[in-house]
XYZ file of N, CA, C and O in Angstrom:
752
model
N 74.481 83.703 86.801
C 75.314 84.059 85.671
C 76.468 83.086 85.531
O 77.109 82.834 86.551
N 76.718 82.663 84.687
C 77.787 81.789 84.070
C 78.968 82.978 83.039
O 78.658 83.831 82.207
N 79.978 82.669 83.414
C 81.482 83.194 82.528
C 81.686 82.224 81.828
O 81.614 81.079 82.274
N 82.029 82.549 80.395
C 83.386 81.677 80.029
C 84.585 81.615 80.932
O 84.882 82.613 81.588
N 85.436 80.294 81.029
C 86.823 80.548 81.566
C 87.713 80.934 80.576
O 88.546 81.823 80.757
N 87.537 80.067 79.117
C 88.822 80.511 78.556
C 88.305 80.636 77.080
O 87.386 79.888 76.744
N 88.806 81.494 76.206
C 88.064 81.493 75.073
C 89.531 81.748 74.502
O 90.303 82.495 75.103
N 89.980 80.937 73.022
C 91.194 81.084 72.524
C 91.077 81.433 71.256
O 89.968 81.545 70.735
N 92.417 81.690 70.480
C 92.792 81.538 68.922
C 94.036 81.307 69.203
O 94.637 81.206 70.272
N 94.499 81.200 67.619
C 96.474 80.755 67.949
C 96.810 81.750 68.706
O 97.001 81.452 69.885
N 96.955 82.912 68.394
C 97.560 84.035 68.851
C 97.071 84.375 70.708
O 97.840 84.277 71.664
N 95.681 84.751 70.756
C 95.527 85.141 72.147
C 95.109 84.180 72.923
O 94.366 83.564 72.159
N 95.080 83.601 73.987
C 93.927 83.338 74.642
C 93.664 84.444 76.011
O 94.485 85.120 76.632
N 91.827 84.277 76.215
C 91.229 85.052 76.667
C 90.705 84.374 78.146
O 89.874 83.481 77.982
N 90.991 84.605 79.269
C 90.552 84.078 80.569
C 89.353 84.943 81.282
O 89.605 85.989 81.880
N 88.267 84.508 81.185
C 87.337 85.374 82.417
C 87.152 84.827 83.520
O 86.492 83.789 83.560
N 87.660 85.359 84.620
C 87.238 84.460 86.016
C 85.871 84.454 86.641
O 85.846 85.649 86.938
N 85.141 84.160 86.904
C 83.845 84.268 87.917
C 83.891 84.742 89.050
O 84.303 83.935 89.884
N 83.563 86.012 89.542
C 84.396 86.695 90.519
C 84.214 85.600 92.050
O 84.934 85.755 93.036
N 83.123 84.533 91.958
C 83.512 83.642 93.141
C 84.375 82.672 92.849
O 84.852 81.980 93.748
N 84.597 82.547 91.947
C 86.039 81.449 91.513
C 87.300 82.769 91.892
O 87.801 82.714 93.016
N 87.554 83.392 91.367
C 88.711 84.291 91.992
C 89.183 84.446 93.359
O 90.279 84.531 93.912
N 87.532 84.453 93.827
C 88.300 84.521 95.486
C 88.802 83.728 95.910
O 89.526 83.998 96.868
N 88.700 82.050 95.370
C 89.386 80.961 96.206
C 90.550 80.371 95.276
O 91.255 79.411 95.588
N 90.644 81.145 94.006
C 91.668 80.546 92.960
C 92.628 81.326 93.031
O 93.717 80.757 92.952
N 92.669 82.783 93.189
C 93.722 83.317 93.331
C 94.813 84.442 93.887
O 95.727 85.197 93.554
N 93.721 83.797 95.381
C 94.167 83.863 96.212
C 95.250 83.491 97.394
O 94.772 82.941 98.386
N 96.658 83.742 97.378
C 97.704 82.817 97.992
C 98.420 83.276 99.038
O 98.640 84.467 98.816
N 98.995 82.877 100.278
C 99.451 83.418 101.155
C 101.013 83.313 101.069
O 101.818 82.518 100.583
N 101.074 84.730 101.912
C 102.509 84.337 101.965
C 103.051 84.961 103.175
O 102.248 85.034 104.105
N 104.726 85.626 103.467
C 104.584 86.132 104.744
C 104.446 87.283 104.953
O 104.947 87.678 106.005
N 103.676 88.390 104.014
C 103.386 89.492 103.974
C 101.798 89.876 104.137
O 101.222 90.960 104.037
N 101.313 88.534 104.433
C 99.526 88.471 103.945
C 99.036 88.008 102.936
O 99.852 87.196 102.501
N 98.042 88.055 102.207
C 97.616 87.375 101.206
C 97.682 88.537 100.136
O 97.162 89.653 100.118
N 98.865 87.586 98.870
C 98.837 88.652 97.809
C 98.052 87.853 96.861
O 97.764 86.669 97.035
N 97.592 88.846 95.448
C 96.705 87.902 94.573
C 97.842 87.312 93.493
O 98.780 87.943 93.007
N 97.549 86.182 93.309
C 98.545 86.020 92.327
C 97.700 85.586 91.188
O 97.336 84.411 91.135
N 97.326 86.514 90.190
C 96.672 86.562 88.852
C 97.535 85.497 87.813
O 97.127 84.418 87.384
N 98.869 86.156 87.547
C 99.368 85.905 86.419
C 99.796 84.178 86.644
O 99.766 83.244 85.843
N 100.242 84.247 88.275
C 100.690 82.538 88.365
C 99.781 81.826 88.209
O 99.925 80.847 87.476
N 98.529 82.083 88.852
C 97.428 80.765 88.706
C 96.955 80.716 87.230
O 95.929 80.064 87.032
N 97.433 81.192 86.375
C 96.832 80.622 84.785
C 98.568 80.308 84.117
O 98.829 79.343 83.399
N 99.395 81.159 84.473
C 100.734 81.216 83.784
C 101.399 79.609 83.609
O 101.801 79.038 82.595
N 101.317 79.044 85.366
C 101.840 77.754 85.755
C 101.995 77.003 84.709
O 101.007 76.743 84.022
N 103.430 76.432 84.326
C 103.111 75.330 83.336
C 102.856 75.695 82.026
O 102.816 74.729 81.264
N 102.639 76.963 81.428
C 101.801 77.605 80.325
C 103.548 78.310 80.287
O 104.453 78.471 81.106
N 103.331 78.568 78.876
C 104.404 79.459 78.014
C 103.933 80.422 77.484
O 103.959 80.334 76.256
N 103.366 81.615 77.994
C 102.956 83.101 77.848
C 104.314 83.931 77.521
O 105.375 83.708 78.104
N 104.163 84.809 76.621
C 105.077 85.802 76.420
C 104.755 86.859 77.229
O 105.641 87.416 77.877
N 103.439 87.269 77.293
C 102.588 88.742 77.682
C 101.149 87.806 78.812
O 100.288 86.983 78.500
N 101.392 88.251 79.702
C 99.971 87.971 80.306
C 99.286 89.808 80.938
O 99.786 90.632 81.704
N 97.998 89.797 80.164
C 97.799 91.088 80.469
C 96.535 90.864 81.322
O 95.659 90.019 81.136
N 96.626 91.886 82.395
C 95.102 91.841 83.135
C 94.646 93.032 82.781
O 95.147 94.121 82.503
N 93.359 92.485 82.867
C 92.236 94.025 82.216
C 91.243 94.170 83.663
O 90.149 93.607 83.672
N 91.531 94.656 84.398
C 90.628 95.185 85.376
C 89.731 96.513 85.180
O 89.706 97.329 84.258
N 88.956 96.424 86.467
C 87.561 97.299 86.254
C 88.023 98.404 86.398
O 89.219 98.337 86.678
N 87.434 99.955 86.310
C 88.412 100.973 86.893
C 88.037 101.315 88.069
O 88.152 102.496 88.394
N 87.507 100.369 88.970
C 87.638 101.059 90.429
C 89.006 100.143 91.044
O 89.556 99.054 90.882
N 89.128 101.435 91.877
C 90.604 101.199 92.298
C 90.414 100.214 93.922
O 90.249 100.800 94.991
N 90.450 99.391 93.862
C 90.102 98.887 95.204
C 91.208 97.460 95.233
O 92.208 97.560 94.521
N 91.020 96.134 96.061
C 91.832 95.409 96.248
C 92.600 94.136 95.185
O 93.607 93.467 95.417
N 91.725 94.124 94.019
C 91.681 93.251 93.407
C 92.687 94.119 92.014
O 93.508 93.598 91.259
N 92.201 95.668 92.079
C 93.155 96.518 91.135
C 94.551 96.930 92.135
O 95.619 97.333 91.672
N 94.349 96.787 93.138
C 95.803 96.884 94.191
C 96.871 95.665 93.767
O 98.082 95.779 93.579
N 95.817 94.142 93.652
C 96.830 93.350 93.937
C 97.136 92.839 92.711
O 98.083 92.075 92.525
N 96.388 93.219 91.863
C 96.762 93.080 89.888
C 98.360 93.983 89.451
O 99.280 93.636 88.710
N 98.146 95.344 90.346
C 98.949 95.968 90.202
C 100.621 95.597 90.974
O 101.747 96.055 90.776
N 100.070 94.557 91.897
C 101.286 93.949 93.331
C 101.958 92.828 91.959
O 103.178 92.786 91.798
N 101.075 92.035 91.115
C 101.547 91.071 90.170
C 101.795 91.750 89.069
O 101.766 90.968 88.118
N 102.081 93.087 88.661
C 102.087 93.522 87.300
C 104.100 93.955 86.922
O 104.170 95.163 87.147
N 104.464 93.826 86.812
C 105.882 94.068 85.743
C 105.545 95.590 85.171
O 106.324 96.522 85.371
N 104.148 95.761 84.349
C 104.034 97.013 83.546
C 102.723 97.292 83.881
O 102.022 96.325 84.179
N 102.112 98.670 83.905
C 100.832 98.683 83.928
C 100.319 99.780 82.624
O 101.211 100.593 82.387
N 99.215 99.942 81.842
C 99.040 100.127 80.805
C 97.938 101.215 81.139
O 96.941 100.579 80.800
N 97.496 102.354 81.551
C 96.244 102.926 81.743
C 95.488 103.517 80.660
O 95.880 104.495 80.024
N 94.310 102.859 80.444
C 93.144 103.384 79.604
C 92.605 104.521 79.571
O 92.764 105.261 80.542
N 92.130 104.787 78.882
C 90.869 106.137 79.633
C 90.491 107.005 78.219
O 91.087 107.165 77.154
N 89.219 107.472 78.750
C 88.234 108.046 77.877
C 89.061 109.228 77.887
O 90.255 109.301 78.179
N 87.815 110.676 77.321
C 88.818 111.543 76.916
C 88.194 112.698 77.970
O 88.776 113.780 78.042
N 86.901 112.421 78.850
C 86.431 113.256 79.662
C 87.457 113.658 80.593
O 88.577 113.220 80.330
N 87.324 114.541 81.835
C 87.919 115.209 82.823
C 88.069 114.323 83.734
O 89.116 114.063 84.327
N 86.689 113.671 83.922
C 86.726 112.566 85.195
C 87.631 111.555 84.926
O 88.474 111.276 85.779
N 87.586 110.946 83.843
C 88.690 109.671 83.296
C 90.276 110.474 83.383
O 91.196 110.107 84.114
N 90.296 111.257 82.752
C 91.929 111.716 82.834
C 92.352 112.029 84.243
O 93.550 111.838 84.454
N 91.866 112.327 84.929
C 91.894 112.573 86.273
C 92.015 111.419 87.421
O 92.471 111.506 88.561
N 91.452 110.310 86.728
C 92.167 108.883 87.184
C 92.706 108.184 87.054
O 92.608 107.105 87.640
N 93.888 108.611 85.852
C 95.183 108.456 85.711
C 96.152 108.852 86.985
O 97.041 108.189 87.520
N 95.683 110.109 87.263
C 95.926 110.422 88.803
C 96.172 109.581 89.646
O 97.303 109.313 90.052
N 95.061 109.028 90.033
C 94.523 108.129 91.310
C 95.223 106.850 90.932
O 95.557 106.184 91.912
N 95.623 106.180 89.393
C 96.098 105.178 89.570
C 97.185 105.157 89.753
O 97.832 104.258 90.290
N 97.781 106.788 89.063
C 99.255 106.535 89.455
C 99.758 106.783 91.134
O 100.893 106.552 91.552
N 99.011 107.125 91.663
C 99.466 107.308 93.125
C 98.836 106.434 94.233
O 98.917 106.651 95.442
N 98.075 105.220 93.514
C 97.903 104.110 94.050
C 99.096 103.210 93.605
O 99.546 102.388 94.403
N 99.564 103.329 92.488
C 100.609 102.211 92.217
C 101.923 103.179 93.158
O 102.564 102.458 93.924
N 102.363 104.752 93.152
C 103.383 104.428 93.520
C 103.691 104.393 95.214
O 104.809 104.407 95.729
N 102.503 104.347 95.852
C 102.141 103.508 96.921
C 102.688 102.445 97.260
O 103.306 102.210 98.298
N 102.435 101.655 96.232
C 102.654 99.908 96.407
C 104.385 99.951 95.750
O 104.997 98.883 95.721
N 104.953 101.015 95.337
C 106.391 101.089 94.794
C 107.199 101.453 95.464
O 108.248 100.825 95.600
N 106.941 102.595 96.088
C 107.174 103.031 96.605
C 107.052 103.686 98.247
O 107.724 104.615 98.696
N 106.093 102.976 98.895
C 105.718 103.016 99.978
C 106.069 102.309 101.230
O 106.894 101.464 100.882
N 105.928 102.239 102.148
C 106.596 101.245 103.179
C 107.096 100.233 102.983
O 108.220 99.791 103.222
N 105.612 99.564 102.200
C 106.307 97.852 102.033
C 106.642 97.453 100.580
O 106.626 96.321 100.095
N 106.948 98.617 99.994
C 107.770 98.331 98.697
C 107.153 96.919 97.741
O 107.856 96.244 96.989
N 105.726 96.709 97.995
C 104.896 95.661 97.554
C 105.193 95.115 95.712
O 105.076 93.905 95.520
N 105.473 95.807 94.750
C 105.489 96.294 92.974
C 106.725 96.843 92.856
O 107.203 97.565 93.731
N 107.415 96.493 91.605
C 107.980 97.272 91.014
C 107.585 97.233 89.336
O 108.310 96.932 88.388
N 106.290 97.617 89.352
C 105.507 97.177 88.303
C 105.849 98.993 87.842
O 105.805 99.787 88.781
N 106.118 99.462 86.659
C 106.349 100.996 85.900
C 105.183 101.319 84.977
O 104.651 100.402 84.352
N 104.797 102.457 84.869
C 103.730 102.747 84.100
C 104.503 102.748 82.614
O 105.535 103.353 82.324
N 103.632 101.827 81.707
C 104.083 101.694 80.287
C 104.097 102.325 79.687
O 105.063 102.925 79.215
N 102.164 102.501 79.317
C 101.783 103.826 78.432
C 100.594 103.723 78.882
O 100.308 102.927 79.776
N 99.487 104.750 78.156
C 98.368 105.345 78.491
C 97.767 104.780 77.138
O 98.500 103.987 76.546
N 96.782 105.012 76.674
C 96.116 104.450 75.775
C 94.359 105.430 75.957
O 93.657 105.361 76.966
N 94.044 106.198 74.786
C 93.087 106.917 74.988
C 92.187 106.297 74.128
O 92.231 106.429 72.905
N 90.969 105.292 75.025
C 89.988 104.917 74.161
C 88.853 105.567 73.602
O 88.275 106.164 74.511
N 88.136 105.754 72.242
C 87.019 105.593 71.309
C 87.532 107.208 71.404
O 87.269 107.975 72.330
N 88.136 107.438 70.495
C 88.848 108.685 69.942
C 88.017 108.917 68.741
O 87.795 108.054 67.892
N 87.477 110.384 68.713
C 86.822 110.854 67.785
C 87.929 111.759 66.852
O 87.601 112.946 66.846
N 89.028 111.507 66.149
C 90.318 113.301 65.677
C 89.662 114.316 65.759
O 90.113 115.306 66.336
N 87.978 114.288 64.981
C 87.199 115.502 64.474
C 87.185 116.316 65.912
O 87.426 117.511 65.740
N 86.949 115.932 67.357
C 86.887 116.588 68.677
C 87.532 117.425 68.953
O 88.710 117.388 68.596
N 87.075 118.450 69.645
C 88.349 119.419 70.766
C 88.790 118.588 71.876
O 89.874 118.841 72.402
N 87.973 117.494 72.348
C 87.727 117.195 73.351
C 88.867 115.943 73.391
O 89.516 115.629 74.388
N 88.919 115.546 72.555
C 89.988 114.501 71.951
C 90.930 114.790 72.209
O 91.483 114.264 73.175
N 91.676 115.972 71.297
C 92.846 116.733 70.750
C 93.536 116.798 72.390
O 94.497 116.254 72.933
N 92.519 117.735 72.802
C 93.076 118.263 74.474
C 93.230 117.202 75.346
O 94.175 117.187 76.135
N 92.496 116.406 75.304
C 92.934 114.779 76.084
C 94.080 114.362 75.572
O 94.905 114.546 76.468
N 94.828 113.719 74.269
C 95.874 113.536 73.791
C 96.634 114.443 74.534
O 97.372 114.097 75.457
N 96.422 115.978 74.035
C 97.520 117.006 75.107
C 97.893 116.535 76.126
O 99.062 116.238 76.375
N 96.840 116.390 76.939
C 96.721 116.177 78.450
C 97.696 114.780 79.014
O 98.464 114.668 79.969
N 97.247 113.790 77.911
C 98.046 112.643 78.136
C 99.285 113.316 78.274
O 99.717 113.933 79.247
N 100.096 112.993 76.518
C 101.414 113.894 76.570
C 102.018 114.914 77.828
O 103.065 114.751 78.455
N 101.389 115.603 77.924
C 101.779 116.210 79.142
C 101.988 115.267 80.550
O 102.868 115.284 81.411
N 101.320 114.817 80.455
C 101.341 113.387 81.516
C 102.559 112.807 81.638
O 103.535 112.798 82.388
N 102.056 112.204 80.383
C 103.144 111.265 80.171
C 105.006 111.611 80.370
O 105.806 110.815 80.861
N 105.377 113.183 79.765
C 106.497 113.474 79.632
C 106.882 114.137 81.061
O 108.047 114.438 81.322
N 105.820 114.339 81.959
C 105.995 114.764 83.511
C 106.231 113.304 84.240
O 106.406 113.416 85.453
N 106.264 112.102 83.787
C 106.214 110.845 84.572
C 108.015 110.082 84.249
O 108.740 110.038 83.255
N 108.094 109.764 85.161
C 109.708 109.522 85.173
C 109.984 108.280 83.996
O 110.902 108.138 83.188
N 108.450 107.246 84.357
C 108.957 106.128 83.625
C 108.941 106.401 82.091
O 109.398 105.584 81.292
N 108.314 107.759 81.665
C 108.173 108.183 79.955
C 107.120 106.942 79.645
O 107.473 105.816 79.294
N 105.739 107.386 79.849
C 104.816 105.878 79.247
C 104.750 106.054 77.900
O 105.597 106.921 77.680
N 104.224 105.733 76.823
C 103.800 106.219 75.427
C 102.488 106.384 75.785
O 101.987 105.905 76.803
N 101.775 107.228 74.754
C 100.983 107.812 74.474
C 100.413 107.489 73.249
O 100.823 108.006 72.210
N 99.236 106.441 73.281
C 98.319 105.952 72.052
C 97.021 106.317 72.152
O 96.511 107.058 72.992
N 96.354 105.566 70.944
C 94.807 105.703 70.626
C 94.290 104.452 70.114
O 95.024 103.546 69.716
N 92.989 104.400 70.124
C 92.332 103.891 69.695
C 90.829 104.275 68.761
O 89.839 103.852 69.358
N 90.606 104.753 67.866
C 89.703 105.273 67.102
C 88.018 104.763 67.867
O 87.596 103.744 68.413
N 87.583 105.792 67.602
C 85.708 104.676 67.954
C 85.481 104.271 66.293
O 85.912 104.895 65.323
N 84.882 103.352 66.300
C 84.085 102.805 65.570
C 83.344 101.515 65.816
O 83.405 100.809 66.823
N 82.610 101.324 64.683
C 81.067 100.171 65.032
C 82.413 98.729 64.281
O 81.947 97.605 64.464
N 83.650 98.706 63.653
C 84.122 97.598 63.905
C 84.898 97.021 64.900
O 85.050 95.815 65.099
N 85.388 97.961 65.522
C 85.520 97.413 67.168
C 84.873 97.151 68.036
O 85.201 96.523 69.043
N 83.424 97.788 67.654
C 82.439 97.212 68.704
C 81.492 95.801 68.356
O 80.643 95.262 69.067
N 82.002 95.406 66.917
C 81.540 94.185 66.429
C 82.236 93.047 66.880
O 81.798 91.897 66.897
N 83.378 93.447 67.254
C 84.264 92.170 67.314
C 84.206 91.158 68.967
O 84.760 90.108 69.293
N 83.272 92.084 69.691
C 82.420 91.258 70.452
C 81.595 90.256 70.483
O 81.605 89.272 71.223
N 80.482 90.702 69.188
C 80.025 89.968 69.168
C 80.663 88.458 68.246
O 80.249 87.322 68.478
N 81.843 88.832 67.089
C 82.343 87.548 66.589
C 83.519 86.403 67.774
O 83.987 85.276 67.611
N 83.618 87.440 68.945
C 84.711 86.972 69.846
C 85.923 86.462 69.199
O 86.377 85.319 69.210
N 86.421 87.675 68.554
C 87.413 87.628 67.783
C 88.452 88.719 67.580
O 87.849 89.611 66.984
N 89.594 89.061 67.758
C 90.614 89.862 67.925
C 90.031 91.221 66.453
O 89.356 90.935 65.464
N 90.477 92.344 66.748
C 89.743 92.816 65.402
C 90.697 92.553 64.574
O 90.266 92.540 63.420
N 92.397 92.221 64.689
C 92.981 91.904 63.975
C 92.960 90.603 63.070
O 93.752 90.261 62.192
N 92.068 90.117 63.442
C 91.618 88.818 62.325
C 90.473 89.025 61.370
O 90.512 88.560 60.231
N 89.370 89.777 61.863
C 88.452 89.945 61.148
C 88.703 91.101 60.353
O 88.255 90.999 59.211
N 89.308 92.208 60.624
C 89.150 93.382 60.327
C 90.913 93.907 59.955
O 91.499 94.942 60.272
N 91.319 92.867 59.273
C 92.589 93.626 59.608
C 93.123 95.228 59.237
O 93.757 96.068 59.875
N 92.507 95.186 57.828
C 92.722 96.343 57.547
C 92.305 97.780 57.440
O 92.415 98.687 56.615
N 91.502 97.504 59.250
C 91.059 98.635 60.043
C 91.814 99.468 60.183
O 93.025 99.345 59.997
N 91.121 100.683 60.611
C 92.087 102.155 61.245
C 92.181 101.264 62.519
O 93.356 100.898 62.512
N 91.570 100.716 63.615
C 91.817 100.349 65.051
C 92.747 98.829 64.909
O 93.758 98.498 65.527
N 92.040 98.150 63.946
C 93.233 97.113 64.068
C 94.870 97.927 63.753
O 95.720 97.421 64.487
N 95.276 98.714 63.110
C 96.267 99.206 63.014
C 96.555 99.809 64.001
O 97.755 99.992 64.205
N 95.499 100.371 65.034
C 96.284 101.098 65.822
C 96.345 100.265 66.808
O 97.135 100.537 67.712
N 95.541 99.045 66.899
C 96.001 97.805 67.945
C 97.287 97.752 67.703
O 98.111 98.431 68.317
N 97.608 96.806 66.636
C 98.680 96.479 66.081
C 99.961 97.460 66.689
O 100.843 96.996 67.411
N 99.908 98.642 66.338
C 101.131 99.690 66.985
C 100.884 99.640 68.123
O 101.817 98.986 68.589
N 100.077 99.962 69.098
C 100.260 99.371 70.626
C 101.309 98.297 70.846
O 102.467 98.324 71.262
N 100.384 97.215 70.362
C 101.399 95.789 70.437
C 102.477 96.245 70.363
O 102.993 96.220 71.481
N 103.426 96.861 69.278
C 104.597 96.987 69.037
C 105.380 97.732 70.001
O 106.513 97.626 70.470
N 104.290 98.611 70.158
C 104.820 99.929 71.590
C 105.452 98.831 72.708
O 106.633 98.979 73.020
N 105.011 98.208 73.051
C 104.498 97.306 74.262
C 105.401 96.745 74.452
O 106.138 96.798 75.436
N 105.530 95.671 72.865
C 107.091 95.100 72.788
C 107.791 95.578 72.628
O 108.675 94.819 73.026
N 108.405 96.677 72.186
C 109.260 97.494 71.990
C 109.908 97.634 73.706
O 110.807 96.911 74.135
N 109.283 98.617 74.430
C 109.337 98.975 75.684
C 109.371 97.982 76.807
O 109.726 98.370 77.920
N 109.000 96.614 76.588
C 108.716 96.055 78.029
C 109.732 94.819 77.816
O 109.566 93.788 78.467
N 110.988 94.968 76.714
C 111.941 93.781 76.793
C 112.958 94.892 77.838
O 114.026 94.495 78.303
């Protein structure tokens, strides 16, 4: 299998690593052990406003040490029991690394973000709840967004293109768009 490394437009560019290129790229020592340093090995030299990592949702070393390089962390999630429920697990893996012996992050939960939202659902509605409730029980106050399902967000894969270019005047490009703003709003 072959990755792209970098796929751009003015606005974003997009980095995929090859998970055997990761292990020897960004990987760096220091006197605590080896932390990952994501954001430096592409940042270097580069003038980024936002560098965001999108990791897998298992929680293991590579989402430990994304979270050791993160400033903010952003959690996704469907609208099932099992997904909301690992909002859980991430938040008490990050405040681990915050709060734990070796005080590793002082990375704050931003917001939550509930992907391929149906409104018409119960299942929806009560997930939103659930967030909210979350969210206003969490010290750092994350926001609480959405993202609609539809077949033009799932197109914009195949054009490898932001949906905000193709699609601007989507329900999801808009609710991209307000994320963004959330984001900036909150993380100056």
């Amino acid at each position: 299998h072959s990755f792209p490394t970098r796929r751009s437009s003015d606005l974003v560019e997009n980095i995929n690593e090859n998970p055997e290129q990761s292990a020897k790229n960004v990987w760096v020592p220091n006197r605590n052990g080896l932390f990952l340093n994501i954001a430096g090995a592409y940042a270097e030299g580069e003038n980024y406003d936002y560098i965001i990592i999108d990791n897998n949702p298992d929680v293991g070393i590579l989402f430990n040490m994304s979270m050791v390089a993160s400033d903010f962390v952003i959690i996704p999630t469907f609208a099932d029991n099992n997904a909301i429920e690992g909002i859980y697990e991430t938040q008490n893996v990050l405040n681990k690394l915050t709060n734990g012996k070796l005080k590793v992050s002082n990375a704050k939960v931003l917001g939550y973000i509930l992907s391929m939202r149906e409104a018409s659902t119960n299942m929806h509605t009560v997930a939103l709840e659930r967030l909210s409730t979350i969210a206003n029980n969490h010290p750092d106050k994350p926001f609480v967004k959405w993202v609609s399902k539809g077949v033009k967000i799932q197109e914009t894969s195949i054009y490898q293109e932001p949906i905000s270019y193709r699609e601007r005047g989507s329900i999801q490009a808009r609710e991209f768009y307000s994320i963004a703003k959330e984001i900036e709003k909150r993380s100056k």
